[in-house]
Coordinates of C-alpha atoms and ligand atoms in Angstrom, one line a residue:
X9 CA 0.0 0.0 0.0
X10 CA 1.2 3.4 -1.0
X11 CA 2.0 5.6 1.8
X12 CA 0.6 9.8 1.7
X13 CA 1.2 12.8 2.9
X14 CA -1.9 15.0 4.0
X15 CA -1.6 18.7 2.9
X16 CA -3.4 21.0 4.9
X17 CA -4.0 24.6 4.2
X18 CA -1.9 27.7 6.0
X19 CA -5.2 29.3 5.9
X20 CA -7.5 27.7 8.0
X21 CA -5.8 23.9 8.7
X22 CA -8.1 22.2 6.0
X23 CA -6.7 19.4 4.0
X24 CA -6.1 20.8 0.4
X25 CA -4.9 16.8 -1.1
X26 CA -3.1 13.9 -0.1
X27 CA 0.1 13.0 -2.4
X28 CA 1.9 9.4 -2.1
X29 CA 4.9 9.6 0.0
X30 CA 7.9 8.1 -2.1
X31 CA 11.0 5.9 -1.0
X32 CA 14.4 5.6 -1.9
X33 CA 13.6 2.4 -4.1
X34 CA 10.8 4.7 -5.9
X35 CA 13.4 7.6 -6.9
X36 CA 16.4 5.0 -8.1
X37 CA 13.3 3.0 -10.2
X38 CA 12.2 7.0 -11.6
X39 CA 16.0 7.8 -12.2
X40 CA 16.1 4.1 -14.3
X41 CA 12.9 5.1 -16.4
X42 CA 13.9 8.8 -16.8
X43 CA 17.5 7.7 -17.9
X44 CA 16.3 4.9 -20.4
X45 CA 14.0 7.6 -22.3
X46 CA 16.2 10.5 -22.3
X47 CA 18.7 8.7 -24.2
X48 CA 16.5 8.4 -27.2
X49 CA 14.9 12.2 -26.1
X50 CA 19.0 13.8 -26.5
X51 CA 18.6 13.1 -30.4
X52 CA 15.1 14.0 -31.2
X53 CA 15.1 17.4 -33.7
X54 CA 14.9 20.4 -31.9
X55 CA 11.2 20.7 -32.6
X56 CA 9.8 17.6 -31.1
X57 CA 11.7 19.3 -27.6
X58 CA 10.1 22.2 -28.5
X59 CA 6.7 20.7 -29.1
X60 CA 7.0 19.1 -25.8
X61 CA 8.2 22.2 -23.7
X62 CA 5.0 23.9 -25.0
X63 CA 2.7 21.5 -23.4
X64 CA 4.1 23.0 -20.3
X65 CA 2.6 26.3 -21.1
X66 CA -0.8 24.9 -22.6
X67 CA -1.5 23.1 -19.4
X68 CA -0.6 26.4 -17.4
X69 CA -2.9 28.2 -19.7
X70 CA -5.9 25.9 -19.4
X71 CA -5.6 24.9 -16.2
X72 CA -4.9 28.6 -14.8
X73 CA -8.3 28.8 -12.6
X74 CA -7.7 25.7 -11.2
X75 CA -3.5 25.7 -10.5
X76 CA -4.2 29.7 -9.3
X77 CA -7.0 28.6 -6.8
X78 CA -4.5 25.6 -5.5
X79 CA -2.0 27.9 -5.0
X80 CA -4.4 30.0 -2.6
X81 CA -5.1 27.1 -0.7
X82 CA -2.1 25.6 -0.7
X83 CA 0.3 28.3 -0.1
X84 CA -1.5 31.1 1.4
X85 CA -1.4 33.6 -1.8
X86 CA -3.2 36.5 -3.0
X87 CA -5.3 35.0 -5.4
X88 CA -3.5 38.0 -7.8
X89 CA -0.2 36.2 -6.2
X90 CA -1.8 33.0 -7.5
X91 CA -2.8 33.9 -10.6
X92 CA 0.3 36.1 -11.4
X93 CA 2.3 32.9 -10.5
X94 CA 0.1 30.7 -13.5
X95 CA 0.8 33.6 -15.9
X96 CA 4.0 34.6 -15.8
X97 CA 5.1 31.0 -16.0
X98 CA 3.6 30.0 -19.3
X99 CA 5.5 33.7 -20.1
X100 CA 8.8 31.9 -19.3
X101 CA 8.4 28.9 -21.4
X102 CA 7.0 30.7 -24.3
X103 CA 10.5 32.8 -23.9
X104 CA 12.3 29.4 -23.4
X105 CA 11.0 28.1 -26.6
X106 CA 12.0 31.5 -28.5
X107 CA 15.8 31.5 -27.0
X108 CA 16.1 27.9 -28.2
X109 CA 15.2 28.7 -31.8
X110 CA 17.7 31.2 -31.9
X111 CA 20.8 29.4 -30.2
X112 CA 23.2 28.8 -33.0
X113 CA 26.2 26.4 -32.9
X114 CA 29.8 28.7 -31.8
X115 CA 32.0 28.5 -34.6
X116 CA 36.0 29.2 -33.7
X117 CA 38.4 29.6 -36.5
X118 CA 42.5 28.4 -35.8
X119 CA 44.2 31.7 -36.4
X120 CA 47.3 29.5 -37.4
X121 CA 45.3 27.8 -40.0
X122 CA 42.4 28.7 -41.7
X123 CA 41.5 25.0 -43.0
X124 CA 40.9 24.5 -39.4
X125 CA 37.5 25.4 -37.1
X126 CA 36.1 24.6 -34.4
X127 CA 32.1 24.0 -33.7
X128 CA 31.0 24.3 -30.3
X129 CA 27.3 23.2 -30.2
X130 CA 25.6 21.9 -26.9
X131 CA 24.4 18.4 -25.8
X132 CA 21.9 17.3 -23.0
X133 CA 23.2 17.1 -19.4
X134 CA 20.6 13.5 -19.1
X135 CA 18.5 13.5 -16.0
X136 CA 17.6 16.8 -14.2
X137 CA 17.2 16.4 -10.8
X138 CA 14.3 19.7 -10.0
X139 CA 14.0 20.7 -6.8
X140 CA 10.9 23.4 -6.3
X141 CA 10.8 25.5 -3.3
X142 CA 7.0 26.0 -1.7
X143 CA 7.4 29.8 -2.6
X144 CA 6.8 29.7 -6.1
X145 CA 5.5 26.0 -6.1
X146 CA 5.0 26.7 -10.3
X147 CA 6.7 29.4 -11.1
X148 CA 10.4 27.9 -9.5
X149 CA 9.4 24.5 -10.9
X150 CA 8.7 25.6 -14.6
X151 CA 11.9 27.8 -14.9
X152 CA 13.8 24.1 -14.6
X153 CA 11.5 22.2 -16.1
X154 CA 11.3 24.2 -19.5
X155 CA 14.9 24.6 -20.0
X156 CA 15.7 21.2 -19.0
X157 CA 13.6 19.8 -21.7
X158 CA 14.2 22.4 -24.8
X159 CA 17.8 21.3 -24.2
X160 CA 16.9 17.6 -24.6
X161 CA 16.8 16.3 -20.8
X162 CA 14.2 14.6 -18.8
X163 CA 13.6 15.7 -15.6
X164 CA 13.0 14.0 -11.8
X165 CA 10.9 16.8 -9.8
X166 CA 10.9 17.0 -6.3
X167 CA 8.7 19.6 -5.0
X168 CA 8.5 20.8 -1.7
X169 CA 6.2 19.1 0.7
X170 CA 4.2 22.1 1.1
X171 CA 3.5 22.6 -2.8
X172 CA 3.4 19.0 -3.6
X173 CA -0.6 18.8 -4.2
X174 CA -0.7 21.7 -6.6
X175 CA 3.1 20.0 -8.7
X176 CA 1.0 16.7 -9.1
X177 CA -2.2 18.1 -10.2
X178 CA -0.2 20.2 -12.8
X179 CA 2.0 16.8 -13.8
X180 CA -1.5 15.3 -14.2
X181 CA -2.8 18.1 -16.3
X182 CA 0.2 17.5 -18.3
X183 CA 0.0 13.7 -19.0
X184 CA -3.6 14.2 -19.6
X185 CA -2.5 16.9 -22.6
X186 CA -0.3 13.6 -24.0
X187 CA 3.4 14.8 -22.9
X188 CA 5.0 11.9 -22.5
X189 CA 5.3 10.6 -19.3
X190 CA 9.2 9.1 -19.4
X191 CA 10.4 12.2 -19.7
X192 CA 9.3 13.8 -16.2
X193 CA 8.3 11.9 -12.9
X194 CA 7.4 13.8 -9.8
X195 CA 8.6 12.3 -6.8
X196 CA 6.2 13.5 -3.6
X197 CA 7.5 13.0 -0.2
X198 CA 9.9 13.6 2.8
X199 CA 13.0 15.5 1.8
X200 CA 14.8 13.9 4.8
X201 CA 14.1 10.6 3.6
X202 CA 14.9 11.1 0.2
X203 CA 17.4 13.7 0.0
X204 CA 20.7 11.2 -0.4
X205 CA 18.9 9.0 -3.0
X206 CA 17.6 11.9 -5.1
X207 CA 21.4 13.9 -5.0
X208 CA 23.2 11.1 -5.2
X209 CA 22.2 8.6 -7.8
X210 CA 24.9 7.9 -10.4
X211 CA 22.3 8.7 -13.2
X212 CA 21.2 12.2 -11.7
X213 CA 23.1 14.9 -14.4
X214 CA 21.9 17.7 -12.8
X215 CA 20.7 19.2 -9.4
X216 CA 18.9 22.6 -10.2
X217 CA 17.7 23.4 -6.7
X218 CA 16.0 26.3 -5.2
X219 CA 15.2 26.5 -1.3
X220 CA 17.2 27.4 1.9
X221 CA 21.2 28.0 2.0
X222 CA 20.9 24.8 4.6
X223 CA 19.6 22.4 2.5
X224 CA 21.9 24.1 -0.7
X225 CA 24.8 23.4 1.1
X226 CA 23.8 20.2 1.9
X227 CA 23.5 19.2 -1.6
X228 CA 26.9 20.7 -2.7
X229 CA 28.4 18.5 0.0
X230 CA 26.5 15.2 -1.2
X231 CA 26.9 15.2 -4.8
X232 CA 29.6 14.0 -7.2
X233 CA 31.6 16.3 -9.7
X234 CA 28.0 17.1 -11.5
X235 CA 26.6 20.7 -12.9
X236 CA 24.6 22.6 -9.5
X237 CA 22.6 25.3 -9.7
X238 CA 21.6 26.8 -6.3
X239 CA 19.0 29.2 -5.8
X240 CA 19.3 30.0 -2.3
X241 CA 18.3 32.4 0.8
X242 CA 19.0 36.2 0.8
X243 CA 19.0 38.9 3.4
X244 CA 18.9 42.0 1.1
X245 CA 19.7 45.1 2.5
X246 CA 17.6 48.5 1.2
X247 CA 20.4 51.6 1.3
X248 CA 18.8 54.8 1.6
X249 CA 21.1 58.1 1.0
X250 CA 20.3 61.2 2.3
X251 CA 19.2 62.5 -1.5
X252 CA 16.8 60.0 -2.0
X253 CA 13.3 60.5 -2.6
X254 CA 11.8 59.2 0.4
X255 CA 8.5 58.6 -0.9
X256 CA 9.7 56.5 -3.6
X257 CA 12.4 54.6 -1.9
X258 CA 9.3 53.7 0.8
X259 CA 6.6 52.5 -1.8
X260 CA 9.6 50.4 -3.1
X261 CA 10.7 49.3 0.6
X262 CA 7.0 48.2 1.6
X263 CA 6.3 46.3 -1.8
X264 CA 9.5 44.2 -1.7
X265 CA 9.6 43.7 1.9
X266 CA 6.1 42.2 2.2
X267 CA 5.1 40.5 -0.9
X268 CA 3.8 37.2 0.0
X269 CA 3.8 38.0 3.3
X270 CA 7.5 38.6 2.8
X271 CA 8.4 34.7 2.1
X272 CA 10.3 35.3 -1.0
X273 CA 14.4 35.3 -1.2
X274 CA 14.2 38.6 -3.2
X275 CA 12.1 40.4 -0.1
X276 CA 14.0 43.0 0.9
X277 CA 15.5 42.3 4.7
X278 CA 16.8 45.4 6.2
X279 CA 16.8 48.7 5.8
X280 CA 20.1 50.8 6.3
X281 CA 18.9 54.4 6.8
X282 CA 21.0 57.6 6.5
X283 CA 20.2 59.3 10.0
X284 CA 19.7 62.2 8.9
X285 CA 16.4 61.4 6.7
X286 CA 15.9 58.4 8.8
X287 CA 12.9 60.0 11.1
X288 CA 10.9 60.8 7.7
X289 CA 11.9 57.7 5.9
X290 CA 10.6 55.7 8.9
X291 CA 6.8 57.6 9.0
X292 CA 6.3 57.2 5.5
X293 CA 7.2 53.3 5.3
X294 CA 4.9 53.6 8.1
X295 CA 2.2 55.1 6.2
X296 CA 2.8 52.4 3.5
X297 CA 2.5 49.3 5.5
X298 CA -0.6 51.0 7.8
X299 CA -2.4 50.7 4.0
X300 CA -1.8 46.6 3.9
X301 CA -4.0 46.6 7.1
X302 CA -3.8 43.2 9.5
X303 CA -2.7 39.9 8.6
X304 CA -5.8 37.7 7.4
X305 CA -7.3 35.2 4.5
X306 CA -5.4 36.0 1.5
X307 CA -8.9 35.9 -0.7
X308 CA -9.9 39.3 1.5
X309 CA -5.9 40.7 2.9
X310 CA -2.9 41.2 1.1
X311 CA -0.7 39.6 3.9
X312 CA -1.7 36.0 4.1
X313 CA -1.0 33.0 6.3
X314 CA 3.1 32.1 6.7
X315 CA 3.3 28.9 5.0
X316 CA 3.5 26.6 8.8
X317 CA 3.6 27.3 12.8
X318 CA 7.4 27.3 12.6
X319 CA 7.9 30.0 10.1
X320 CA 5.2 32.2 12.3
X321 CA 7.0 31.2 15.8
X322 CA 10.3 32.5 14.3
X323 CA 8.7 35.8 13.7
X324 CA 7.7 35.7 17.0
X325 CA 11.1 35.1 18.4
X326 CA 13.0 37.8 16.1
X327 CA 10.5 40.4 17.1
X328 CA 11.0 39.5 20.8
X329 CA 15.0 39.9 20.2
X330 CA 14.9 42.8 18.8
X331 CA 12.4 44.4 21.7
X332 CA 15.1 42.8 24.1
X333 CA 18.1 44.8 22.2
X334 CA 16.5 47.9 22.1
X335 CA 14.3 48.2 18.8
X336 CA 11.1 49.9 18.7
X337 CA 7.9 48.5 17.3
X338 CA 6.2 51.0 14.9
X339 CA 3.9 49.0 13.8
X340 CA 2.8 45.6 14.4
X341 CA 4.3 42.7 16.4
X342 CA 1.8 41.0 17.0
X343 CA 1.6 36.5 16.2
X344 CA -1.5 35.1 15.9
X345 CA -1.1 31.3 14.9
X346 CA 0.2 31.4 11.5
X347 CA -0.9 35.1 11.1
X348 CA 1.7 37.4 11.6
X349 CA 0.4 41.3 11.7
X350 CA 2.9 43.7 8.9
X351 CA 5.1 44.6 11.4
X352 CA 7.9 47.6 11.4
X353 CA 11.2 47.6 13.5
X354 CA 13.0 50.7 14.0
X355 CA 16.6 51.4 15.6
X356 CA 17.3 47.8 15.2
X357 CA 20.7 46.9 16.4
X358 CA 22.9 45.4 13.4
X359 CA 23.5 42.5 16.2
X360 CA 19.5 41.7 16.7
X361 CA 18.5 38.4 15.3
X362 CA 16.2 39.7 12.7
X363 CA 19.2 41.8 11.0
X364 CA 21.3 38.6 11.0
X365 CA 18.7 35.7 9.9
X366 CA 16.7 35.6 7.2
X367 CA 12.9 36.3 8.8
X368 CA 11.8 34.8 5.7
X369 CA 8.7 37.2 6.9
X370 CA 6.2 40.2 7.1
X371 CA 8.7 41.7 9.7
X372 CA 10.7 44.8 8.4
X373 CA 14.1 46.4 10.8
X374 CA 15.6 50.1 10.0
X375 CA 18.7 50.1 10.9
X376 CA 19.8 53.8 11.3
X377 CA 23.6 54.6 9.9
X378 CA 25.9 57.3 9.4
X379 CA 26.7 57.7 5.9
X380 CA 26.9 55.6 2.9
X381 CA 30.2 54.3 3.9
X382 CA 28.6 52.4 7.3
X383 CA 25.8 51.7 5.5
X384 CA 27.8 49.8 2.6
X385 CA 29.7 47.7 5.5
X386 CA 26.9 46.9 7.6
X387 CA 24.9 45.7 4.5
X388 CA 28.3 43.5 3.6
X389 CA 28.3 41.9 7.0
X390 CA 26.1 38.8 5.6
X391 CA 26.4 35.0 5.0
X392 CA 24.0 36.2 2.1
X393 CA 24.8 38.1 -1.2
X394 CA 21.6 38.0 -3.2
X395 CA 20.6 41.3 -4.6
X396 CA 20.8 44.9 -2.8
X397 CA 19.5 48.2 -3.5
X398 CA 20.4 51.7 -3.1
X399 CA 18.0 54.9 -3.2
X400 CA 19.4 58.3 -4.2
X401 CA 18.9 61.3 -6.5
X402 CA 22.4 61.0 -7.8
X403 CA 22.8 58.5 -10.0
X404 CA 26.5 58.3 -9.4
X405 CA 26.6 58.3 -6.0
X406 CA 23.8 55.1 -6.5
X407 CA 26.2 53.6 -9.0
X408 CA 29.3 54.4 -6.2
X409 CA 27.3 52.7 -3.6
X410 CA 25.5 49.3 -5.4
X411 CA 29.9 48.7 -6.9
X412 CA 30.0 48.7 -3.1
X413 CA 27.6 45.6 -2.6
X414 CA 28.6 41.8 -2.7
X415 CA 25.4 40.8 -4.2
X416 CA 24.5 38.6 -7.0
X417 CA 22.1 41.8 -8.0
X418 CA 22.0 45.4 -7.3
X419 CA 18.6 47.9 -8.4
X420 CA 19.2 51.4 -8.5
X421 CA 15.8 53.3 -7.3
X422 CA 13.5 50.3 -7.5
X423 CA 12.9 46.9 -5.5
X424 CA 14.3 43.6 -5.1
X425 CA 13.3 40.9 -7.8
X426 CA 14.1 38.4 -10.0
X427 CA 12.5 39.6 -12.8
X428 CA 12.0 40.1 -15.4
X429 CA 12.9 36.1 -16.5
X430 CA 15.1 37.5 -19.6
X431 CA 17.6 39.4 -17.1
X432 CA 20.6 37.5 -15.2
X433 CA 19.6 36.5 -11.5
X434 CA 22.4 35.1 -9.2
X435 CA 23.4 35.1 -5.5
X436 CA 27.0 35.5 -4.0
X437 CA 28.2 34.1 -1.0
X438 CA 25.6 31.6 0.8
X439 CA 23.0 33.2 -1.8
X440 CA 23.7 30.4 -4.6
X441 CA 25.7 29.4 -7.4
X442 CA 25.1 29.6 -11.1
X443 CA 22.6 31.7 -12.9
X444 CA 19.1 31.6 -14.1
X445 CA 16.9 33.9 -16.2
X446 CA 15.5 32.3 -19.7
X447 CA 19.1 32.3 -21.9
X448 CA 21.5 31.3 -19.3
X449 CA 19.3 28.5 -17.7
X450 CA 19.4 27.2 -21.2
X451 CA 22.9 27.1 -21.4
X452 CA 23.2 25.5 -17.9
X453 CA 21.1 22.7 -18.6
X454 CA 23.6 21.8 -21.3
X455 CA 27.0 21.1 -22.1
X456 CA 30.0 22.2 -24.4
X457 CA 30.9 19.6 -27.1
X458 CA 32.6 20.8 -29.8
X459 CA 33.1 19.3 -33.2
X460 CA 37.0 20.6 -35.3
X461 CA 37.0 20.6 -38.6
X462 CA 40.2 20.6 -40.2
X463 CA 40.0 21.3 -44.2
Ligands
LIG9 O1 12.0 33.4 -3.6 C1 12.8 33.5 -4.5 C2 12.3 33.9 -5.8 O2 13.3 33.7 -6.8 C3 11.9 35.4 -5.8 O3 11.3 35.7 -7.0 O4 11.7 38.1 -7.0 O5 10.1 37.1 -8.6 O6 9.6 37.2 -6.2 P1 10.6 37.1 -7.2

């Protein structure tokens, strides 16, 4: 008898699905299958991939209701999260399927002989080992999944527990629409139990992960010499100069900090403050998170549910820290179950918890600093190196400040994101390795091999 996992709902505790809970002995039989059929996949033309790759975006398409509403329950979004999610994802495999068409082979002439050239085209890694983080349960599933297979792979998928009810119904969606089924399996289950078989299998040719810098770093450790690509935590800092313009740099602050109810890697994570403008800075952020209003169901409040009890108790416990160093709560600060009321942290100490951790949260510290030069240093002093940014009139002094930055990312005047999915996104430092955004996750779910032609 299978085994299953019961999914409840951040919202109000009701059980959104049940999804089989996998073994070790199911992911090395998945890896067998997947391998098998991606060997005859790697030399299929270019538009049978392509034909495939679009099923991903017709099943997004016609399922979009139905995968949006999931993601409400499931997750604890907006339904215009939800739905944003759906679209933007079909977006990024219609943009997947453009980029391949236009990758050409790399030709490299022999400057000592002109008889002699070399092609450089690009060949199929095998199996793709995806690894979906609850987040973006779609979205950070699909920007694997749709490179993977344009560049001839097939693809294990692992989602996150939490996540794992809206993945299948999608994978159904999928078969049902006649994409053949060797080419992806979805494996539901305990990461504990199935971490070492899933990263370790001799026939896994790729681990495209994104999720916490703990369970990244885990992975690195476990597999062989393989391709990685790591999308992993961030603790972005927000500079603001003393030329900014406050009101902008505090409608940017507020939307990146508490976007799904600030559970995204991109959220912005501290605020480094000029003192100087720091007492009108902090009022109008104010005003801007007084306009979300309480915590609540996401289908009537912009700040939902955090995704489980433990990511709402660590809220709890970073607000309390900060109290205890000497932070004062603006706004806020308040835990009710999973619900955690927008809350706003001035004269944070750099040392308090919730500067150093990822809150992962709608919890928000200003951290007041001299000049640009503190602010710069304090920012710096991270595990984390996702993306930055840095508000100011001058566009110089911006420029000055984001060189500054050990980030993957910095935006000049304007929030934290990844988007859009053309544009390079990478982490630095215990943010990740590798880099996605539609071209280059092409090219990372393939390798070099190069043909020389000699007269
Ligand atoms: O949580 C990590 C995601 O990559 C953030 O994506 O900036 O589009 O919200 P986003």
């Amino acid at each position: 008898m299978t085994r299953t996992l019961t999914i409840t709902s951040p919202i109000d505790g009701s059980v959104v699905g049940t999804v089989p809970r996998r073994t070790a002995r199911d992911v090395r039989t998945a890896y067998s299958r997947l391998a098998k059929a991606q060997r005859e996949f790697a030399s299929a033309p270019l538009a049978e991939r392509l034909r495939v790759t679009k099923l991903l975006a017709t099943t997004l398409l016609e399922n979009r209701k139905k995968l949006a509403d999931l993601l409400v329950r499931e997750i604890g979004k907006t339904p215009a999260e939800a739905d944003t999610e759906v679209i933007r994802t079909a977006d990024i495999v219609t943009g997947t399927i453009r980029e391949a068409k236009r990758q050409r082979p790399e030709v490299i002439k022999d400057a000592g002989n002109p008889k002699r050239r070399q092609e450089v085209g690009r060949m199929p890694l095998g199996v793709v080992l995806a690894i979906s983080p609850f987040n973006y349960p779609i979205n950070l599933a699909i920007t694997k999944l749709a490179p993977a297979l344009a560049a001839g792979n097939a693809v294990l998928w692992k989602p996150s527990t939490q996540g794992s009810v809206v993945a299948t119904r999608f994978a159904q969606g999928l078969y049902a629409a006649g994409f053949p089924r060797q080419l992806l399996a979805v494996i539901t289950g305990s990461g504990s139990e199935l971490g070492e078989a899933l990263v370790t299998d001799p026939q896994c040719g790729m681990v495209s992960m994104t999720g916490s810098t703990e369970t990244g770093q885990w992975i690195a450790g476990r597999t062989g010499a393989i391709p990685l690509f790591l999308e992993l935590g961030g603790n972005d800092p927000a500079i603001v100069l003393a030329d900014a313009d406050l009101d902008l740099a505090a409608k940017h602050i507020v939307g990146g900090a508490f976007k799904l109810a600030g559970q995204r890697c991109t959220a912005v994570k501290r605020v480094y403050v000029v003192r100087s403008v720091a007492d009108r800075l902090v009022r109008k952020i104010d005003a801007e998170v007084a306009k979300l209003g309480p915590a609540g169901d996401p289908r009537e409040h912009p700040i939902g549910p955090l995704v489980d009890d433990s990511a709402a108790r660590r809220q709890r416990r970073l607000i309390a820290d900060a109290r205890k160093r000497g932070a004062k709560v603006i706004r806020g600060g308040t835990v009710h179950g999973r619900y955690v009321e927008p809350t706003l942290l001035d004269k944070v100490p750099q040392r308090a918890a919730v500067v150093r951790e990822e809150q992962f949260g709608p919890v928000l510290p200003v951290i007041r600093v001299k000049d640009a030069d503190e602010a710069v240093r304090l920012a710096n002093d991270t595990e984390y190196g996702l993306q930055a940014s840095v508000f100011s009139r001058n566009a110089k002094r911006a420029r000055a400040v984001a060189d500054r930055i050990d980030a993957g990312g910095v935006h000049l005047n304007g929030p934290d994101q990844r988007g859009p999915d053309n544009f390079l996104f990478t982490g630095h430092k215990g943010s990740g390795l590798g880099a996605q955004g539609i071209r280059f996750a092409l090219e990372s779910m393939s390798k070099p091999k190069t043909t020389v032609t000699n007269r």
